[in-house]
Each structure stands twice: as C-alpha cells, then as structure tokens.
mmCIF file of C-alpha atoms in Angstrom:
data_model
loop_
_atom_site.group_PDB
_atom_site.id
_atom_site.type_symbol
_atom_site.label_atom_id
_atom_site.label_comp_id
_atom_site.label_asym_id
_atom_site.label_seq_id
_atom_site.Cartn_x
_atom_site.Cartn_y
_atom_site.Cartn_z
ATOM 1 C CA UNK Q 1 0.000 0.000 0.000
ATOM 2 C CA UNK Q 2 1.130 3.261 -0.698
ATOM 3 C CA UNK Q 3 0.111 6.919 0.083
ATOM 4 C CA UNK Q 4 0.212 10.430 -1.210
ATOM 5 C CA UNK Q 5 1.027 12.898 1.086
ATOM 6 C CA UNK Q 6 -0.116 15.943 -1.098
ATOM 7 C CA UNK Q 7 2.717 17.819 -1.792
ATOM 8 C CA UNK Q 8 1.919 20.578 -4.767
ATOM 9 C CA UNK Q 9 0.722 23.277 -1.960
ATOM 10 C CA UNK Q 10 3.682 23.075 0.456
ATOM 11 C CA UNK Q 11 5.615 25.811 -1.047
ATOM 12 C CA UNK Q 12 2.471 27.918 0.220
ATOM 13 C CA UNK Q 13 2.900 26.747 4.047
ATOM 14 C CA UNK Q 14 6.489 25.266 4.373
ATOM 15 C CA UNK Q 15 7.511 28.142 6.445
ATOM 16 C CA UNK Q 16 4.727 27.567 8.680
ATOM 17 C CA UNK Q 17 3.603 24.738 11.214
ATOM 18 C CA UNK Q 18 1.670 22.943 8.774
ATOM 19 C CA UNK Q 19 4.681 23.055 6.902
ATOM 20 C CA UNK Q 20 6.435 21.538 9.386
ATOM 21 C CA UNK Q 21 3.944 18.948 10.001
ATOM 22 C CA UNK Q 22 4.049 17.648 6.529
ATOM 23 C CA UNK Q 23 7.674 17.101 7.021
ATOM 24 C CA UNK Q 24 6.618 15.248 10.261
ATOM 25 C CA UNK Q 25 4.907 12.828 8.316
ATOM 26 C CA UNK Q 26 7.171 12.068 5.953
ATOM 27 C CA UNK Q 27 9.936 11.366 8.616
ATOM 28 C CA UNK Q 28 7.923 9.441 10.185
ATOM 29 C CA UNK Q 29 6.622 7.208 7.015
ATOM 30 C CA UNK Q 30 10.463 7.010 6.461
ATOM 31 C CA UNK Q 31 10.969 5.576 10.112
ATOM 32 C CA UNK Q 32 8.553 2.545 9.825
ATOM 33 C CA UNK Q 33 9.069 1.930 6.236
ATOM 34 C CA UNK Q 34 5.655 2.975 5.144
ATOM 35 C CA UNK Q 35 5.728 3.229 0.862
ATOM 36 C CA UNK Q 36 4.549 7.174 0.383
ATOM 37 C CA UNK Q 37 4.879 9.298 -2.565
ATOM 38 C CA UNK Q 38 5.064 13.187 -3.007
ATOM 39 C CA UNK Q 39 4.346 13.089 -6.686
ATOM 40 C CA UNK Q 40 0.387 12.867 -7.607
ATOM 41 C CA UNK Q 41 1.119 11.352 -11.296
ATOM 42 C CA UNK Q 42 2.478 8.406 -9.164
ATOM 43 C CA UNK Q 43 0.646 5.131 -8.681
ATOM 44 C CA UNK Q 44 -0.585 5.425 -4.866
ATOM 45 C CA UNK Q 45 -3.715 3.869 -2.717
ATOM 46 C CA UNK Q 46 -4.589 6.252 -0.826
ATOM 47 C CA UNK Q 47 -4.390 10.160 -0.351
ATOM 48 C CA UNK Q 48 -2.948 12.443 3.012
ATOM 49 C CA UNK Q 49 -4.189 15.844 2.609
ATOM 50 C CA UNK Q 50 -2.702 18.972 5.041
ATOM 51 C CA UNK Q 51 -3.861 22.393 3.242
ATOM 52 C CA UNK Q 52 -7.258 23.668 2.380
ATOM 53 C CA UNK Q 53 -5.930 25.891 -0.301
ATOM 54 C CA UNK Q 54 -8.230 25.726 -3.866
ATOM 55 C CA UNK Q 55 -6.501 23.820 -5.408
ATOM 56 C CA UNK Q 56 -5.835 20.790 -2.523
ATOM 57 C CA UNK Q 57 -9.285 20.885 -1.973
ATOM 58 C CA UNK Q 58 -10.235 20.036 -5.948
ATOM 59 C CA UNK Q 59 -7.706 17.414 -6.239
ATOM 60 C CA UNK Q 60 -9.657 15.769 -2.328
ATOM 61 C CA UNK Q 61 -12.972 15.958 -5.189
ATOM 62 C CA UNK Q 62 -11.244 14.354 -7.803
ATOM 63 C CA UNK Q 63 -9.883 11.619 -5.711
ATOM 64 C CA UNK Q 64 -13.367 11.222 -4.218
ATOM 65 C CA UNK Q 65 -14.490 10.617 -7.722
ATOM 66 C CA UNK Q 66 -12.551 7.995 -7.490
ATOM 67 C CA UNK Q 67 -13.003 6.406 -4.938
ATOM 68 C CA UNK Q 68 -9.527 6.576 -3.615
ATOM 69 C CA UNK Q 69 -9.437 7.045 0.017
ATOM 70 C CA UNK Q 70 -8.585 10.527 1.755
ATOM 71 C CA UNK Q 71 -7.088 11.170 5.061
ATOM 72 C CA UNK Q 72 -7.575 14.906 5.805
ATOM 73 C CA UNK Q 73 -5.288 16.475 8.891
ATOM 74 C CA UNK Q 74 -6.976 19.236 10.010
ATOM 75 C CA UNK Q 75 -4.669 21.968 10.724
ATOM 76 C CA UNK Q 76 -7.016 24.666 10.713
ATOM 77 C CA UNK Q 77 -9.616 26.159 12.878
ATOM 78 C CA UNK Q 78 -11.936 29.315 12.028
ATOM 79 C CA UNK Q 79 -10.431 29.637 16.107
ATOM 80 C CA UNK Q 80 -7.144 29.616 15.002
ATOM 81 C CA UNK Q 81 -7.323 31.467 11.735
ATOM 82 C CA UNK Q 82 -8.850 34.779 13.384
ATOM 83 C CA UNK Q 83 -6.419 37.076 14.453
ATOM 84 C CA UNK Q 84 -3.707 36.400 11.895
ATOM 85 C CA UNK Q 85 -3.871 38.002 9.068
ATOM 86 C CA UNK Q 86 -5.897 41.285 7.091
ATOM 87 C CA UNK Q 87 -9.711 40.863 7.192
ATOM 88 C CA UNK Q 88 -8.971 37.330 8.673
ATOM 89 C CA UNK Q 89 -11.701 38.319 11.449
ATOM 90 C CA UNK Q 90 -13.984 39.281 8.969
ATOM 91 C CA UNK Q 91 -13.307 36.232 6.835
ATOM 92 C CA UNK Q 92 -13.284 33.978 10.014
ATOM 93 C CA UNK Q 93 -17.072 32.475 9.232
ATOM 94 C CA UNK Q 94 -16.739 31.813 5.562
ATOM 95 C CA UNK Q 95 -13.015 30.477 6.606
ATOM 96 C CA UNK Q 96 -15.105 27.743 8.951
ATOM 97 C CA UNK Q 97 -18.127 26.789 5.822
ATOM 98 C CA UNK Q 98 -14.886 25.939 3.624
ATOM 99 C CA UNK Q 99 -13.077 23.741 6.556
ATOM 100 C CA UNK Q 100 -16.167 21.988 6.701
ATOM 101 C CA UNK Q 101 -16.589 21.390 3.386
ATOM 102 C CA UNK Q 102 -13.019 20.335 2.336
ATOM 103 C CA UNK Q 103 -12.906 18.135 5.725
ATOM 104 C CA UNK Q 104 -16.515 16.648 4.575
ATOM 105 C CA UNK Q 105 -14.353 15.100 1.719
ATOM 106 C CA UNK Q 106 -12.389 12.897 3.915
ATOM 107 C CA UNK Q 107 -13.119 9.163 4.421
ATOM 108 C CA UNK Q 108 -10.783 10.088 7.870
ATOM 109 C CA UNK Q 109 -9.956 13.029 9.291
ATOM 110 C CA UNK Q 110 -6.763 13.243 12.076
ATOM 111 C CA UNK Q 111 -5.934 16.281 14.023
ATOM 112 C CA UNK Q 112 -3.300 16.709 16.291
ATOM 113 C CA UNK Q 113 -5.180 17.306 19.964
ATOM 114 C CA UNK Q 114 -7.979 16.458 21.846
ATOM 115 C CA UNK Q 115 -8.719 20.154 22.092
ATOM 116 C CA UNK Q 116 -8.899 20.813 18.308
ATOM 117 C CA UNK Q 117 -11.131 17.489 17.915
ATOM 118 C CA UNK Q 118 -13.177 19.367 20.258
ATOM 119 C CA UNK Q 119 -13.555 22.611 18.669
ATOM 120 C CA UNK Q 120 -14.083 20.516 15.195
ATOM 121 C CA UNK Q 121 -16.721 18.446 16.686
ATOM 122 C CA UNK Q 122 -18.891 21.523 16.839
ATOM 123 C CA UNK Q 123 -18.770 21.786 13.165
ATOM 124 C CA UNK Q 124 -20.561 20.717 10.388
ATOM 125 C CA UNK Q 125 -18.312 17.427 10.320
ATOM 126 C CA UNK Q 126 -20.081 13.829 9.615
ATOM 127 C CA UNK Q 127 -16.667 11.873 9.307
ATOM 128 C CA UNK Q 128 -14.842 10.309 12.239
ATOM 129 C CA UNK Q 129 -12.026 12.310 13.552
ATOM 130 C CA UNK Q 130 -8.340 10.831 15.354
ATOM 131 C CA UNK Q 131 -6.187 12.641 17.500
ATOM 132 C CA UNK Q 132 -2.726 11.559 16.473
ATOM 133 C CA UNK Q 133 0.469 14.287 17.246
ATOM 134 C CA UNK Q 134 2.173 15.764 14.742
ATOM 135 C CA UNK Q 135 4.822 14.386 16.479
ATOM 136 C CA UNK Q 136 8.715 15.564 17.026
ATOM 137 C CA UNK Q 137 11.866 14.013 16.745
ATOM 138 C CA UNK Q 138 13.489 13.583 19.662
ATOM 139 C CA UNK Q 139 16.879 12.584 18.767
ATOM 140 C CA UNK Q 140 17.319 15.496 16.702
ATOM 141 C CA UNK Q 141 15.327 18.349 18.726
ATOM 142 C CA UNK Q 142 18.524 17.701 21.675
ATOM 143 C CA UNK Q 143 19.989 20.646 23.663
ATOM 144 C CA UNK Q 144 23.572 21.544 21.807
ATOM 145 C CA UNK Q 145 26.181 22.011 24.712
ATOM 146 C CA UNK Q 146 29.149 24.360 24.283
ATOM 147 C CA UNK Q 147 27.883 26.804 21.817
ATOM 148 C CA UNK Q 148 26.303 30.320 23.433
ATOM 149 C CA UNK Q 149 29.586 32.132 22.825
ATOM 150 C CA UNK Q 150 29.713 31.235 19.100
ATOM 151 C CA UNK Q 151 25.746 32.018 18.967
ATOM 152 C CA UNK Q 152 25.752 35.462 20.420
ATOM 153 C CA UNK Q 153 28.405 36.337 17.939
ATOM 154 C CA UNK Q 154 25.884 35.354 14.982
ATOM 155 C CA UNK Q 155 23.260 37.383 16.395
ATOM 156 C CA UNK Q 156 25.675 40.084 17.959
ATOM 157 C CA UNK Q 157 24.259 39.771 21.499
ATOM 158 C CA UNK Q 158 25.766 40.268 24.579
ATOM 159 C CA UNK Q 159 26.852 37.433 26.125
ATOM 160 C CA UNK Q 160 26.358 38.440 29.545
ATOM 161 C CA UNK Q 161 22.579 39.545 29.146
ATOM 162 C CA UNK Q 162 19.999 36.759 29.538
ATOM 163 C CA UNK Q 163 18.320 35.799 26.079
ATOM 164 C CA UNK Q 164 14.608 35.066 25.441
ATOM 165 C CA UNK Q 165 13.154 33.699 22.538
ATOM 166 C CA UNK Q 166 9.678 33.190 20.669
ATOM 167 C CA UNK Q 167 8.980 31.028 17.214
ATOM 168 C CA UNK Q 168 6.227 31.833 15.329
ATOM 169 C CA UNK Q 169 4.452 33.793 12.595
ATOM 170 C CA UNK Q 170 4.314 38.134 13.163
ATOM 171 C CA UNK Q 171 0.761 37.986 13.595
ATOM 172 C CA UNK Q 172 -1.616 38.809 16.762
ATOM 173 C CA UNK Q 173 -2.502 35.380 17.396
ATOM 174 C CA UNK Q 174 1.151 34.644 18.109
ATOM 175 C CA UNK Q 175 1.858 37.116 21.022
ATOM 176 C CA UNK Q 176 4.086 39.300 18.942
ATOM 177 C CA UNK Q 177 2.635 42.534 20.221
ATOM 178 C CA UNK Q 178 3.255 41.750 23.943
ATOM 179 C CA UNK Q 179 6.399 40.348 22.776
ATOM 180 C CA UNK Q 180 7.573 43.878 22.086
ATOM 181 C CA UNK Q 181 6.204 45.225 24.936
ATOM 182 C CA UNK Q 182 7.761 42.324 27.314
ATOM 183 C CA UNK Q 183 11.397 43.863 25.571
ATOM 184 C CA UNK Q 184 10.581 47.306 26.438
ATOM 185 C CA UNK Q 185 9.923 46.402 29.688
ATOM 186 C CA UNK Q 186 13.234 44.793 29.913
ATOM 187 C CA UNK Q 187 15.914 46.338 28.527
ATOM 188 C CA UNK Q 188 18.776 44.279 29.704
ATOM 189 C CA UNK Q 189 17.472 41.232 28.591
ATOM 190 C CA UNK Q 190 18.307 39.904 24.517
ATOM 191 C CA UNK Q 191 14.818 39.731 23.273
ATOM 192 C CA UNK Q 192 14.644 37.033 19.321
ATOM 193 C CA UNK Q 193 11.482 36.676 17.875
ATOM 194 C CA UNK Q 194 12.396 34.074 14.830
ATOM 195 C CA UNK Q 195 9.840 33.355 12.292
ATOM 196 C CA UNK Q 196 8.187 35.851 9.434
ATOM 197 C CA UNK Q 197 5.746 36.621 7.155
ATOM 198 C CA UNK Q 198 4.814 38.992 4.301
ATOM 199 C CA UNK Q 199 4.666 42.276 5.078
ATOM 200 C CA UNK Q 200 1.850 43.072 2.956
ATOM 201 C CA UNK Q 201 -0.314 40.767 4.960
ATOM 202 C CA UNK Q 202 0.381 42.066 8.572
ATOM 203 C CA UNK Q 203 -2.110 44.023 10.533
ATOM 204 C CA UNK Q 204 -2.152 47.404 10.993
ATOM 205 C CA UNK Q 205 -1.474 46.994 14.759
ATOM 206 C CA UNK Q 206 1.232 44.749 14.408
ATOM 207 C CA UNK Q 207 3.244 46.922 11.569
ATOM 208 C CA UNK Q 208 2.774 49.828 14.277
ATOM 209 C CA UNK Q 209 4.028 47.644 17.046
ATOM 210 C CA UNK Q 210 7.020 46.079 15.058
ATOM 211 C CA UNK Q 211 8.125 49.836 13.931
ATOM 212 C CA UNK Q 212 8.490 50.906 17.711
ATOM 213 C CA UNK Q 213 10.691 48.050 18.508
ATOM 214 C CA UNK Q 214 13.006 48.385 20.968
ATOM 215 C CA UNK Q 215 16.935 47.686 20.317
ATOM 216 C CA UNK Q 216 17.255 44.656 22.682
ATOM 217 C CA UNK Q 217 14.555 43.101 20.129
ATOM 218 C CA UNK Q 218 16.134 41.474 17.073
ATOM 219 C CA UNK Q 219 14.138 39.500 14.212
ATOM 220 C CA UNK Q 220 16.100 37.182 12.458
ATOM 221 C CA UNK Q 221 13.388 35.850 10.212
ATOM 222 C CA UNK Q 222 12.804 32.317 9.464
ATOM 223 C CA UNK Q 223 15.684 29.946 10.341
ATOM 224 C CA UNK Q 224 16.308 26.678 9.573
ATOM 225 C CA UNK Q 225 15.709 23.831 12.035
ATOM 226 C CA UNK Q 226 19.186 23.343 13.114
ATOM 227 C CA UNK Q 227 19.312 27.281 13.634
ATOM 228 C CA UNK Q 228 16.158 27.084 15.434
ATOM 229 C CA UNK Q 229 17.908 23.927 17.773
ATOM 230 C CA UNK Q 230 20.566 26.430 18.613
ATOM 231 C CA UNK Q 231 18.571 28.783 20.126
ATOM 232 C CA UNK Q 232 16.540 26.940 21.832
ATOM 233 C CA UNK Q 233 19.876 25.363 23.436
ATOM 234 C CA UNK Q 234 21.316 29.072 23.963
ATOM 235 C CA UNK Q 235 18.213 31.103 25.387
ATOM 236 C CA UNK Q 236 17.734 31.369 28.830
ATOM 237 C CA UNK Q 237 13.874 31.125 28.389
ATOM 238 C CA UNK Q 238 11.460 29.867 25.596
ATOM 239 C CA UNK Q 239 8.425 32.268 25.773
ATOM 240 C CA UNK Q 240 5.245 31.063 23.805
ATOM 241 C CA UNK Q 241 2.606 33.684 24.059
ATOM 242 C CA UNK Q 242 0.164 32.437 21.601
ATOM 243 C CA UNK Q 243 -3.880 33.142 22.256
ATOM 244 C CA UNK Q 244 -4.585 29.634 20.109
ATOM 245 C CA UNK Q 245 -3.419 27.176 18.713
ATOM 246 C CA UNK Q 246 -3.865 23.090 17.019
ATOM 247 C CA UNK Q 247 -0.811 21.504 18.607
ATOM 248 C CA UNK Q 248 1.916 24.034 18.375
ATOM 249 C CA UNK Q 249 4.908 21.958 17.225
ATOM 250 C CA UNK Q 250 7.643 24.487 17.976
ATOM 251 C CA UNK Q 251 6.556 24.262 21.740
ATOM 252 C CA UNK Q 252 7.065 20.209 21.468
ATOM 253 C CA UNK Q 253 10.746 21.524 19.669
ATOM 254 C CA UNK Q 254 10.823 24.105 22.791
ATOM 255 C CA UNK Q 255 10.150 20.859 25.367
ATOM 256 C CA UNK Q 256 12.111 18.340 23.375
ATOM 257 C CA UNK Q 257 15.311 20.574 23.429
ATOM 258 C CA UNK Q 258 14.938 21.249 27.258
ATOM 259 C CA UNK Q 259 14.624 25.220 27.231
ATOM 260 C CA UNK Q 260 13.424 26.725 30.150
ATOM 261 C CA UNK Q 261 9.432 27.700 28.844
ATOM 262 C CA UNK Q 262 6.782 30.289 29.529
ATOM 263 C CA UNK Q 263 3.528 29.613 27.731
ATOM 264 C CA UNK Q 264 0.070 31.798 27.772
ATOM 265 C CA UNK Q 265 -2.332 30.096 30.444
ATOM 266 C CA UNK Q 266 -4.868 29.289 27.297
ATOM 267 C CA UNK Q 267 -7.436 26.027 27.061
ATOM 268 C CA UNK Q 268 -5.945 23.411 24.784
ATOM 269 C CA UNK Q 269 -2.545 23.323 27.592
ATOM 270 C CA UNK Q 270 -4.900 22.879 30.348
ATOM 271 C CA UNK Q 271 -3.124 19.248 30.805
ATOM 272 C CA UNK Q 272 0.628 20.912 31.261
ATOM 273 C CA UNK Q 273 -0.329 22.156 35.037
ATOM 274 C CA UNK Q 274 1.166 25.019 35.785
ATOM 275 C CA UNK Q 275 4.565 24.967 38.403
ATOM 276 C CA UNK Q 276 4.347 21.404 37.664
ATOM 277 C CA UNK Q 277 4.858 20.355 33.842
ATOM 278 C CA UNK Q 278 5.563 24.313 32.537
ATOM 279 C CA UNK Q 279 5.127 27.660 34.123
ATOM 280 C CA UNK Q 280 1.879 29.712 32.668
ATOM 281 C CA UNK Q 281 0.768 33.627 32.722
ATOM 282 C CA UNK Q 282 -2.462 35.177 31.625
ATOM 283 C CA UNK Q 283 -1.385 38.720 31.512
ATOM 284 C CA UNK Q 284 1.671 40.740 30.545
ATOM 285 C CA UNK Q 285 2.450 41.561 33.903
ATOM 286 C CA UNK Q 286 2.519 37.754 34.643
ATOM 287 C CA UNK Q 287 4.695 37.283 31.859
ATOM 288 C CA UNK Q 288 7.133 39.954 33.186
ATOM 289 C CA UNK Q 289 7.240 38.592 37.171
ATOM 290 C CA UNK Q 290 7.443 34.614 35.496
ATOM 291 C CA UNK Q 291 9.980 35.860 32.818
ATOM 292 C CA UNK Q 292 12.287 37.702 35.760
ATOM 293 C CA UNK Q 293 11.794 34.209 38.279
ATOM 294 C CA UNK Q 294 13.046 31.820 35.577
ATOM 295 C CA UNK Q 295 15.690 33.522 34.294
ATOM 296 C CA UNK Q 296 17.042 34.653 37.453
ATOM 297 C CA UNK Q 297 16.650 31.453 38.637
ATOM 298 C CA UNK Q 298 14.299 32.207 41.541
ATOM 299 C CA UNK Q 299 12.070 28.861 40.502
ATOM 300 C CA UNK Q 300 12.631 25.241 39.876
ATOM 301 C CA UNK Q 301 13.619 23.981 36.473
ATOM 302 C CA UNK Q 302 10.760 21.934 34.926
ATOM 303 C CA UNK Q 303 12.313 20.851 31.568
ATOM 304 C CA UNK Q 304 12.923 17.494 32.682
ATOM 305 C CA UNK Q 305 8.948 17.338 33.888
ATOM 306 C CA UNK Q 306 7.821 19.000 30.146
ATOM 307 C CA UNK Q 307 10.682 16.561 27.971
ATOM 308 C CA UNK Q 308 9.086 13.492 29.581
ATOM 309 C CA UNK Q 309 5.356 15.006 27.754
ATOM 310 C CA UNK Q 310 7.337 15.210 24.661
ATOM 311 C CA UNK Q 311 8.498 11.568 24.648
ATOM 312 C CA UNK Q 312 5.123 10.165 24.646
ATOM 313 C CA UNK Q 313 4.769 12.261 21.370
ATOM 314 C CA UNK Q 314 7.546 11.299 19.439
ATOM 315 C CA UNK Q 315 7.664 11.076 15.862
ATOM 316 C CA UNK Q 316 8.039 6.792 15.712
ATOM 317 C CA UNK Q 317 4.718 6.830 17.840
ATOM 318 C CA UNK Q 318 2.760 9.318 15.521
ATOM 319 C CA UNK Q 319 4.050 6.928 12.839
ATOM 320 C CA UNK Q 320 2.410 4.262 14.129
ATOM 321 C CA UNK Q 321 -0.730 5.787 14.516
ATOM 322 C CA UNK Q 322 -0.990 6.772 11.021
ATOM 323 C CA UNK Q 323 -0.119 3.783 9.584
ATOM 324 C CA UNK Q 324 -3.723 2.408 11.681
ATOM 325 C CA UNK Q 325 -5.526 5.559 10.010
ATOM 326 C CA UNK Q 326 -4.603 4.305 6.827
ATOM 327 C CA UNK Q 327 -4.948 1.055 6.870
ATOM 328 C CA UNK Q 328 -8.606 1.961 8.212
ATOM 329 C CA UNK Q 329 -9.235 4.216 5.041
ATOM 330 C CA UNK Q 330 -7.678 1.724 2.781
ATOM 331 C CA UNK Q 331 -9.905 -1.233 4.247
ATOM 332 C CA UNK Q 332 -12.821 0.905 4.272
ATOM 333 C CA UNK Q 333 -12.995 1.059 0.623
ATOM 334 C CA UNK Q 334 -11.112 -2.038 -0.635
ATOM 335 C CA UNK Q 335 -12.455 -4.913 1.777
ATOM 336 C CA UNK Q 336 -9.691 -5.670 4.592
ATOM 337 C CA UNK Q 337 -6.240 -6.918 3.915
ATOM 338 C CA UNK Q 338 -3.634 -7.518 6.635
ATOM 339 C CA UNK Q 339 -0.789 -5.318 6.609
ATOM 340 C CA UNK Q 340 1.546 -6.261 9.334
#
C-alpha cells in the first residue's frame, strides 16, 4: 500500500507549522518503512491531505471521484485562523463553511489534539475524527552544549545579558505585540522573535508595534531547524505567548530541546499544570514577574517534567498511529487486507 502525502501546496505553508507537520509525516513514514509518494502522477492507494488551499481541496474531489481514500489532517480552525492576518476576522465564518466542506471530503480526518477534535466536533463534520500528534523528533530536537559564545556572535548579542526567545508567525494570534512590549519592559534582557511573514499581509497593529521596537529586540526571520535547535539550546527562556493554537509543534521543539518555557495560560494546555509540567501567565504583567523568576533562577527547572510530555509524542509513535488511520481508510474502501 502506498500513500500520497499531497505535496503541490507546500511551497504555500512550508515556512509555517503545517509546513512543518508535513515534514513530520514524511519522517515518520520514512521511520517505519511505510511506501509514500510526493508526486500525484504516481501510482498510490490512498491520499494524506494537510492544506485547504483551492486547489488541494479540488484534487480531495477528484480523488473522491474515485473512490480513492482521503485522510484529511486538520490543521485549521476558524479559532485559530482569526487574528492572523488582514480581514482574517472578517473572513473567520466563511473560513469555517470551507473547513467543513473540504474536511466533509475525507473518508478520515486526524488532528493533532484532543482540544482541536473538540472545537471541530462543533462543526458541520459527519466523518470520524483521530487525534494523532504531529509528532517531534526527539533525537534530533537535543539541547547543543558548548555553543552560546559562538551564537551570540551570529546574532551580535551580549553574552552576559539573559536571552529570550519566541517562534512563530508576526501575527496577533502569536503574542508578537506583547512580545515587544515584554522587551521594552526589559531592557537588559536579549529579546529574538524568529519566524516571518509577508509584510503586505500584517495588521495594521502589528506593523505599528514592530516599527516601535526596541533595540534589545532582534528578528532574524525564518531559520532553519538546526538554527532554530541552537537557540533553543542558547536562550535562557522559551516564551510562547500564543492566544490559540492546534498543537503548536515548535513548543514540542521548545520541550524536546529542554529550554526553560513560559507559555500563555490558554485552554488546549490545560493538561501541562502550571509549576508542575511548565510555568503559565495570563497577563503581561505575569509574563514579566514569570519571565524575571526563571531567568534569574528564583524557581525550579521543569524541563525534565515538560521533555518526559514530549516523549510520549515522538515522531516513531505518531508513525504508528498513522499507519492504523490508513490502513482503516484503505480497508474501508477495498475490503480488509492484513498489513503487518
């Protein structure tokens, strides 16, 4: 059996988590041996879609047409897509009537959380949905000894200054905004933000905000992943302010590398209890007293507590899982075989 993980979109989203999450599952297809394809003219069995673009969506009909099973990951949210982009508030409800519809198309539909299965159970959506991770590689997302003296010379920081970090898109839904203001209110800390987008697309707000950047506040752009490893090993603290999210895979990277982490105190982390697994704030001015503690080293490390989360999602288990999915699909259409 072979599958099609639909590939002609990821130009549009490689930069992004979905992106990343189609790289996910092609790692882990690679780990158990699981025949996969990127190229649509190939012969394949069975179709993995990630992106509701147009064009994604018409090639889930056509496959439909013929009866060749679809597996849909659903990345997306109407939850998750407000507060990005232009008009994406505005477009939020017709956003949802197209997630529905493109999702409708599956024969299975996988999403990476129990909260997101939640929020799509409200929807529109007659097809049976499994939570499997996106999953992360732990033996490559390890903490690189040794190297803050060579990093800080890339980036032209101050060695001697503490160094935060965030991953993400420049967009509201990310935390960028009190990202800057978390740098003006400390000055003596090394403040990265890596991760862009185009400008054309930003908000108002957030093209204000990023103009009245302080100095201690660099952005890089988008890195690659072994650029992204070393600053996760170098920083002092990971902070992920996001207001919503699917999974966010750079916090598993964040956990996996065992970085000292501040998330936003938001509904789908409710299981990471707070003091215990990962330290949470709701405000800004929670953010600033939690930022000070851990980098000062007032509290307890918990990245042992958070990597042993991340090892329970690791990319050879989310493998595993998908190979089920499939097989499911595949039998579903075809009459059952045994694949083992």
């Amino acid at each position: 059996m072979k599958v099609l993980i639909y590939y002609d979109d990821y130009h549009l989203v490689k930069n992004s988590g979905v992106g990343e999450a189609i790289k996910h599952q092609i790692r882990a297809l690679e780990k158990i041996g699981f025949d996969y394809t990127l190229d649509k003219n190939d012969d394949f069995d069975l179709v993995h879609l990630n992106t509701v673009f147009p064009k994604s969506v018409f090639f889930a009909r056509k496959m439909r047409r013929k009866k060749i099973p679809i597996i849909y990951s659903a990345h997306s949210t109407k939850e998750d897509f407000k507060n990005s982009f232009i008009l994406s508030n505005s477009l939020a409800p017709v956003f949802k009537k197209w997630l529905v519809n493109a999702y409708n198309l599956a024969d299975f539909i996988i999403t990476p959380t129990e909260y997101s299965k939640n929020i799509l159970l409200t929807y529109d959506i007659k097809k049976e949905i499994d939570v499997i991770s996106n999953g992360i590689d732990i033996n490559f997302w390890k903490k690189r000894e040794g190297i803050r003296e060579s990093f800080c010379k890339k980036y032209n920081l101050d060695p001697n200054k503490k160094i935060i970090i965030s991953v993400g898109l420049l967009i509201n839904r990310k935390g960028i905004k009190d990202f800057v203001d978390l740098a003006k209110r400390m000055p003596e800390v090394n403040f990265i933000w890596f991760g862009k987008n185009d400008m054309k697309f930003l908000t108002s707000d957030v093209k204000s905000k990023l103009k009245q950047r302080p100095k201690n506040l660099i952005l890089p752009g988008f890195v690659n992943k072994e650029e992204l490893r070393d600053a996760y090993s170098c920083c002092d603290l990971y902070m992920f302010l996001t207001h919503e999210e699917t999974e966010g895979i750079v916090l598993l990277e964040a956990f996996s590398t065992k970085a000292d982490t501040l998330i936003r105190d938001i509904d789908i982390y409710e299981e990471f209890e707070d003091k215990k697994i990962v330290y949470k704030a709701k405000n800004i001015d929670e953010f600033e007293k939690k930022a000070r503690d851990i980098i000062n080293n007032r509290v307890i490390s918990l990245t042992d507590e958070a990597y042993k989360i991340v090892k329970k999602r690791s990319i050879e288990n989310s493998a595993l899982k998908l190979k089920k999915v499939y097989e499911k699909a595949y039998n579903m259409k075809n009459g059952a075989l045994d694949f083992n």
